[in-house]
Amino acid sequence: MGDIDLRLVDGQRLAAAGPAAPKWHGSSAFTQLVVLTQRSLQGYLTDGRALVLSMAQPVIILFLVTSVFSKFGTLIPGYPAGVSYFSYVLPAVLVDNALQTSLLTGAGLIDELRNGIAPRLRSLPIRPGAILIARSLTGLVRTAVQACIIVALALATHGNIVRGGIPAIAASIGLTMLVGWGIGWVFLAAGVWIRHTETLTNLGYLILLPLTFVSSAYVPLAALPSGLRDFAQVNPVTYAINAERAVFLHGVGAPISATTIVLPIVISLALGVVAGYGTMRLFRRPMGSWQ
């Protein structure tokens, strides 16, 4: 009887308390990704100073380098006939801008790791991968915005310099975004591993500077010394620039072929997948090891 009475009492208490409140299992992965991406983008798009400063370097390189070297740039052996030096360098500036933005993507993640934002997000019911993918998407949007501004400035100052028209512009910006996305994951992995903004920035410039200049960015490969030319021929940045140039100039100076277009796409996708996997693994380390 005693056990029955206790069960009746417990049942009466549960009935009085009403139905149990549904448990909250957290928001969906898509919702987390959208919210975290919006958060990162608001800090960039609403800060006019950051937007202007991020555009300064590629614009200065584009107009300064072309102004200085335009007189004799077209006299270099192997230079395509009938192409202005400005048109020749523009695709290289787009790729260089994507690389620089990718470096900033990794540096931004380090700032959030060290100022406590990322550990605070990790303590919430948020998937760790959403934090990283949101940072990657933010870099992707930044690359797209800056590429559009660079192309718009080029068209406004030099007229219709894109031989392939609007489709070529769209394809070139898309390829620029893909290159930036792949390299962005590399710097995200480096950022989680290094965890110091200054160290990552110095390392990034140390890597990006020779990759950019020892390539087909500013002169044809035939004009480079033999040792540098050998390196440039296997430099992935050369493949990206050649593909951009082939699309922009519609095959002039850089013939359009399946290899020219597909190779940088495959390299960018491979870098993104491998570096993304490594970043996820590194990011799952205990939060105490981030300090």
Short mmCIF file of C-alpha atoms in Angstrom, two decimals:
data_model
loop_
_atom_site.label_atom_id
_atom_site.label_comp_id
_atom_site.label_asym_id
_atom_site.label_seq_id
_atom_site.Cartn_x
_atom_site.Cartn_y
_atom_site.Cartn_z
CA MET A 1 0.00 0.00 0.00
CA GLY A 2 2.79 2.36 0.84
CA ASP A 3 4.37 2.03 -2.60
CA ILE A 4 1.00 2.56 -4.29
CA ASP A 5 0.36 5.68 -2.23
CA LEU A 6 3.76 7.10 -3.17
CA ARG A 7 3.12 6.48 -6.86
CA LEU A 8 -0.28 8.17 -6.60
CA VAL A 9 1.27 11.17 -4.89
CA ASP A 10 4.00 11.43 -7.57
CA GLY A 11 1.38 11.13 -10.29
CA GLN A 12 -0.70 13.89 -8.73
CA ARG A 13 2.36 16.14 -8.55
CA LEU A 14 3.20 15.55 -12.22
CA ALA A 15 -0.41 16.20 -13.21
CA ALA A 16 -0.40 19.43 -11.24
CA ALA A 17 2.86 20.51 -12.81
CA GLY A 18 1.38 20.04 -16.29
CA PRO A 19 3.11 18.65 -19.37
CA ALA A 20 6.89 18.77 -19.40
CA ALA A 21 8.40 21.71 -21.29
CA PRO A 22 10.01 20.70 -24.60
CA LYS A 23 13.78 20.55 -24.51
CA TRP A 24 15.73 23.03 -26.67
CA HIS A 25 18.38 21.29 -28.72
CA GLY A 26 19.94 24.43 -30.17
CA SER A 27 19.54 26.14 -33.51
CA SER A 28 20.23 24.42 -36.81
CA ALA A 29 23.66 24.44 -38.40
CA PHE A 30 22.35 26.65 -41.21
CA THR A 31 20.95 29.23 -38.77
CA GLN A 32 24.21 29.31 -36.83
CA LEU A 33 26.16 29.78 -40.05
CA VAL A 34 23.94 32.63 -41.24
CA VAL A 35 24.03 34.47 -37.91
CA LEU A 36 27.81 34.11 -37.48
CA THR A 37 28.46 35.20 -41.08
CA GLN A 38 26.21 38.25 -40.69
CA ARG A 39 28.04 39.13 -37.49
CA SER A 40 31.43 39.04 -39.21
CA LEU A 41 30.21 40.92 -42.29
CA GLN A 42 28.63 43.72 -40.29
CA GLY A 43 31.97 44.53 -38.75
CA TYR A 44 33.51 44.83 -42.21
CA LEU A 45 30.82 46.44 -44.34
CA THR A 46 29.80 49.01 -41.73
CA ASP A 47 33.38 50.15 -41.09
CA GLY A 48 34.19 52.55 -43.90
CA ARG A 49 37.80 52.91 -42.80
CA ALA A 50 38.45 49.19 -42.98
CA LEU A 51 36.80 49.02 -46.40
CA VAL A 52 38.87 51.89 -47.78
CA LEU A 53 42.15 50.67 -46.30
CA SER A 54 41.60 47.13 -47.57
CA MET A 55 41.16 48.55 -51.06
CA ALA A 56 44.20 50.84 -50.93
CA GLN A 57 46.92 48.27 -51.65
CA PRO A 58 45.45 46.59 -54.78
CA VAL A 59 44.36 49.94 -56.25
CA ILE A 60 47.79 51.48 -55.63
CA ILE A 61 49.53 48.47 -57.15
CA LEU A 62 47.24 48.49 -60.17
CA PHE A 63 47.59 52.17 -61.05
CA LEU A 64 51.12 52.79 -59.76
CA VAL A 65 52.79 49.73 -61.27
CA THR A 66 51.06 50.18 -64.61
CA SER A 67 51.99 53.86 -64.70
CA VAL A 68 55.65 53.17 -63.91
CA PHE A 69 56.17 50.16 -66.19
CA SER A 70 53.71 50.85 -68.99
CA LYS A 71 56.37 52.58 -71.12
CA PHE A 72 58.62 49.57 -71.46
CA GLY A 73 56.41 46.74 -70.18
CA THR A 74 55.12 46.07 -73.67
CA LEU A 75 58.69 45.79 -74.99
CA ILE A 76 59.46 42.73 -72.85
CA PRO A 77 60.05 39.53 -74.86
CA GLY A 78 56.98 37.35 -74.95
CA TYR A 79 54.56 40.19 -74.27
CA PRO A 80 51.26 39.70 -76.18
CA ALA A 81 50.76 42.10 -79.07
CA GLY A 82 47.85 44.49 -79.03
CA VAL A 83 47.34 44.37 -75.24
CA SER A 84 47.90 47.35 -72.97
CA TYR A 85 50.03 46.82 -69.89
CA PHE A 86 47.09 47.86 -67.71
CA SER A 87 44.96 45.08 -69.19
CA TYR A 88 47.83 42.65 -68.75
CA VAL A 89 48.34 43.43 -65.05
CA LEU A 90 44.67 43.72 -64.01
CA PRO A 91 44.08 39.94 -63.69
CA ALA A 92 47.24 39.64 -61.58
CA VAL A 93 46.01 42.38 -59.24
CA LEU A 94 42.72 40.53 -58.76
CA VAL A 95 44.58 37.37 -57.76
CA ASP A 96 46.95 39.32 -55.50
CA ASN A 97 43.99 41.00 -53.82
CA ALA A 98 42.42 37.59 -53.15
CA LEU A 99 45.66 36.38 -51.56
CA GLN A 100 45.95 39.45 -49.32
CA THR A 101 42.32 39.14 -48.24
CA SER A 102 42.90 35.48 -47.41
CA LEU A 103 45.73 36.47 -45.10
CA LEU A 104 43.40 38.90 -43.32
CA THR A 105 40.88 36.09 -42.91
CA GLY A 106 43.36 34.09 -40.88
CA ALA A 107 44.44 37.15 -38.89
CA GLY A 108 40.81 37.92 -38.04
CA LEU A 109 40.34 34.44 -36.62
CA ILE A 110 43.43 34.86 -34.43
CA ASP A 111 42.01 38.10 -33.02
CA GLU A 112 38.81 36.29 -32.02
CA LEU A 113 40.79 33.42 -30.51
CA ARG A 114 42.84 35.75 -28.33
CA ASN A 115 40.23 38.33 -27.31
CA GLY A 116 37.88 35.65 -25.97
CA ILE A 117 35.14 35.76 -28.59
CA ALA A 118 35.87 32.35 -30.08
CA PRO A 119 36.19 30.60 -26.68
CA ARG A 120 32.90 32.22 -25.64
CA LEU A 121 31.23 30.92 -28.79
CA ARG A 122 32.73 27.50 -28.15
CA SER A 123 31.08 27.45 -24.71
CA LEU A 124 27.64 27.88 -26.34
CA PRO A 125 25.70 25.17 -28.20
CA ILE A 126 27.31 26.22 -31.48
CA ARG A 127 29.01 23.83 -33.86
CA PRO A 128 32.74 24.64 -34.06
CA GLY A 129 32.68 24.18 -37.82
CA ALA A 130 30.08 26.96 -38.16
CA ILE A 131 32.50 29.46 -36.61
CA LEU A 132 35.21 28.59 -39.13
CA ILE A 133 32.94 28.39 -42.17
CA ALA A 134 31.42 31.75 -41.27
CA ARG A 135 34.88 33.28 -41.17
CA SER A 136 35.68 31.68 -44.55
CA LEU A 137 32.45 33.00 -46.09
CA THR A 138 33.23 36.46 -44.76
CA GLY A 139 36.57 36.38 -46.55
CA LEU A 140 34.80 35.17 -49.68
CA VAL A 141 32.39 38.13 -49.62
CA ARG A 142 35.27 40.54 -48.97
CA THR A 143 37.14 39.16 -51.96
CA ALA A 144 34.06 39.53 -54.17
CA VAL A 145 33.34 43.10 -53.05
CA GLN A 146 36.93 44.23 -53.55
CA ALA A 147 37.21 42.49 -56.92
CA CYS A 148 34.05 44.23 -58.14
CA ILE A 149 35.38 47.60 -57.00
CA ILE A 150 38.74 47.04 -58.72
CA VAL A 151 37.08 46.02 -61.99
CA ALA A 152 34.68 48.97 -61.78
CA LEU A 153 37.56 51.41 -61.26
CA ALA A 154 39.47 49.84 -64.17
CA LEU A 155 36.47 50.16 -66.48
CA ALA A 156 35.78 53.73 -65.35
CA THR A 157 39.37 54.87 -65.96
CA HIS A 158 40.38 52.80 -69.00
CA GLY A 159 37.13 52.00 -70.75
CA ASN A 160 36.14 48.58 -72.00
CA ILE A 161 39.39 46.68 -71.52
CA VAL A 162 37.80 43.26 -71.04
CA ARG A 163 37.64 41.55 -74.41
CA GLY A 164 35.29 38.83 -73.21
CA GLY A 165 32.59 41.25 -72.05
CA ILE A 166 30.31 40.77 -69.05
CA PRO A 167 30.58 36.94 -69.03
CA ALA A 168 34.37 37.23 -68.82
CA ILE A 169 34.11 39.67 -65.91
CA ALA A 170 31.72 37.37 -64.05
CA ALA A 171 33.90 34.32 -64.69
CA SER A 172 37.04 36.17 -63.62
CA ILE A 173 35.49 37.39 -60.37
CA GLY A 174 34.19 33.88 -59.70
CA LEU A 175 37.66 32.41 -60.23
CA THR A 176 39.13 35.10 -57.99
CA MET A 177 36.69 34.15 -55.24
CA LEU A 178 37.56 30.46 -55.59
CA VAL A 179 41.29 31.15 -55.36
CA GLY A 180 40.73 33.35 -52.30
CA TRP A 181 38.53 30.69 -50.71
CA GLY A 182 41.17 27.97 -51.09
CA ILE A 183 44.06 30.09 -49.80
CA GLY A 184 41.80 31.47 -47.07
CA TRP A 185 41.48 28.02 -45.52
CA VAL A 186 45.26 27.68 -45.60
CA PHE A 187 45.63 30.85 -43.56
CA LEU A 188 42.78 29.84 -41.24
CA ALA A 189 44.69 26.64 -40.48
CA ALA A 190 47.90 28.61 -40.01
CA GLY A 191 46.07 31.06 -37.74
CA VAL A 192 44.69 28.35 -35.47
CA TRP A 193 48.13 26.77 -35.31
CA ILE A 194 50.27 29.92 -34.85
CA ARG A 195 47.78 31.96 -32.75
CA HIS A 196 49.76 35.22 -33.10
CA THR A 197 48.63 37.87 -35.58
CA GLU A 198 52.04 39.45 -36.10
CA THR A 199 53.71 36.10 -36.70
CA LEU A 200 51.05 35.04 -39.17
CA THR A 201 51.19 38.36 -41.01
CA ASN A 202 54.97 38.25 -41.35
CA LEU A 203 54.84 34.63 -42.48
CA GLY A 204 52.08 35.43 -44.94
CA TYR A 205 53.96 38.26 -46.59
CA LEU A 206 57.11 36.13 -46.66
CA ILE A 207 55.20 33.48 -48.62
CA LEU A 208 52.96 35.66 -50.78
CA LEU A 209 55.61 38.10 -51.96
CA PRO A 210 57.76 35.58 -53.89
CA LEU A 211 54.68 33.66 -55.04
CA THR A 212 53.29 36.84 -56.60
CA PHE A 213 56.44 38.34 -58.09
CA VAL A 214 58.00 35.08 -59.27
CA SER A 215 55.07 34.35 -61.53
CA SER A 216 53.48 35.66 -64.70
CA ALA A 217 51.92 38.54 -62.76
CA TYR A 218 53.91 41.48 -64.14
CA VAL A 219 56.05 40.04 -66.95
CA PRO A 220 55.76 37.01 -69.23
CA LEU A 221 57.58 33.91 -68.06
CA ALA A 222 59.94 34.14 -71.04
CA ALA A 223 61.38 37.36 -69.59
CA LEU A 224 62.33 35.81 -66.24
CA PRO A 225 65.81 34.42 -65.51
CA SER A 226 66.06 30.68 -65.99
CA GLY A 227 66.00 29.77 -62.30
CA LEU A 228 63.04 32.01 -61.52
CA ARG A 229 61.28 30.87 -64.67
CA ASP A 230 61.52 27.24 -63.58
CA PHE A 231 59.92 28.12 -60.26
CA ALA A 232 57.25 30.27 -61.90
CA GLN A 233 56.24 27.42 -64.20
CA VAL A 234 55.21 25.31 -61.19
CA ASN A 235 53.94 28.23 -59.12
CA PRO A 236 50.18 27.80 -58.47
CA VAL A 237 49.78 31.58 -58.54
CA THR A 238 50.95 31.51 -62.17
CA TYR A 239 48.17 29.07 -63.02
CA ALA A 240 45.56 31.31 -61.38
CA ILE A 241 46.83 34.45 -63.13
CA ASN A 242 47.05 32.73 -66.51
CA ALA A 243 43.46 31.54 -66.16
CA GLU A 244 42.28 35.03 -65.18
CA ARG A 245 44.22 36.56 -68.05
CA ALA A 246 42.88 34.05 -70.56
CA VAL A 247 39.30 34.86 -69.55
CA PHE A 248 39.86 38.63 -69.39
CA LEU A 249 41.75 38.96 -72.67
CA HIS A 250 39.67 36.29 -74.41
CA GLY A 251 42.68 34.16 -75.26
CA VAL A 252 45.10 36.95 -76.24
CA GLY A 253 48.46 36.34 -74.54
CA ALA A 254 47.10 33.38 -72.59
CA PRO A 255 45.30 30.83 -74.78
CA ILE A 256 42.05 29.46 -73.40
CA SER A 257 42.22 25.71 -72.89
CA ALA A 258 40.72 23.18 -70.52
CA THR A 259 44.01 22.87 -68.68
CA THR A 260 44.40 26.62 -68.26
CA ILE A 261 40.97 27.00 -66.65
CA VAL A 262 40.54 23.69 -64.83
CA LEU A 263 43.99 23.45 -63.20
CA PRO A 264 43.65 26.48 -60.85
CA ILE A 265 40.11 25.37 -59.99
CA VAL A 266 41.31 21.91 -58.98
CA ILE A 267 44.24 23.33 -56.99
CA SER A 268 41.98 25.81 -55.14
CA LEU A 269 39.42 23.13 -54.30
CA ALA A 270 42.11 20.72 -53.12
CA LEU A 271 43.72 23.39 -50.92
CA GLY A 272 40.37 24.34 -49.46
CA VAL A 273 39.35 20.77 -48.63
CA VAL A 274 42.69 19.69 -47.15
CA ALA A 275 43.31 22.92 -45.23
CA GLY A 276 39.68 23.03 -44.10
CA TYR A 277 39.95 19.54 -42.63
CA GLY A 278 43.19 20.48 -40.87
CA THR A 279 41.63 23.68 -39.52
CA MET A 280 38.68 21.75 -38.05
CA ARG A 281 41.04 19.34 -36.31
CA LEU A 282 43.20 22.11 -34.89
CA PHE A 283 40.18 24.14 -33.79
CA ARG A 284 38.89 21.28 -31.64
CA ARG A 285 41.86 21.53 -29.31
CA PRO A 286 41.09 22.45 -25.66
CA MET A 287 40.37 26.16 -25.31
CA GLY A 288 43.14 26.59 -22.74
CA SER A 289 45.76 25.81 -25.41
CA TRP A 290 44.69 28.89 -27.44
CA GLN A 291 46.21 31.37 -25.04
#
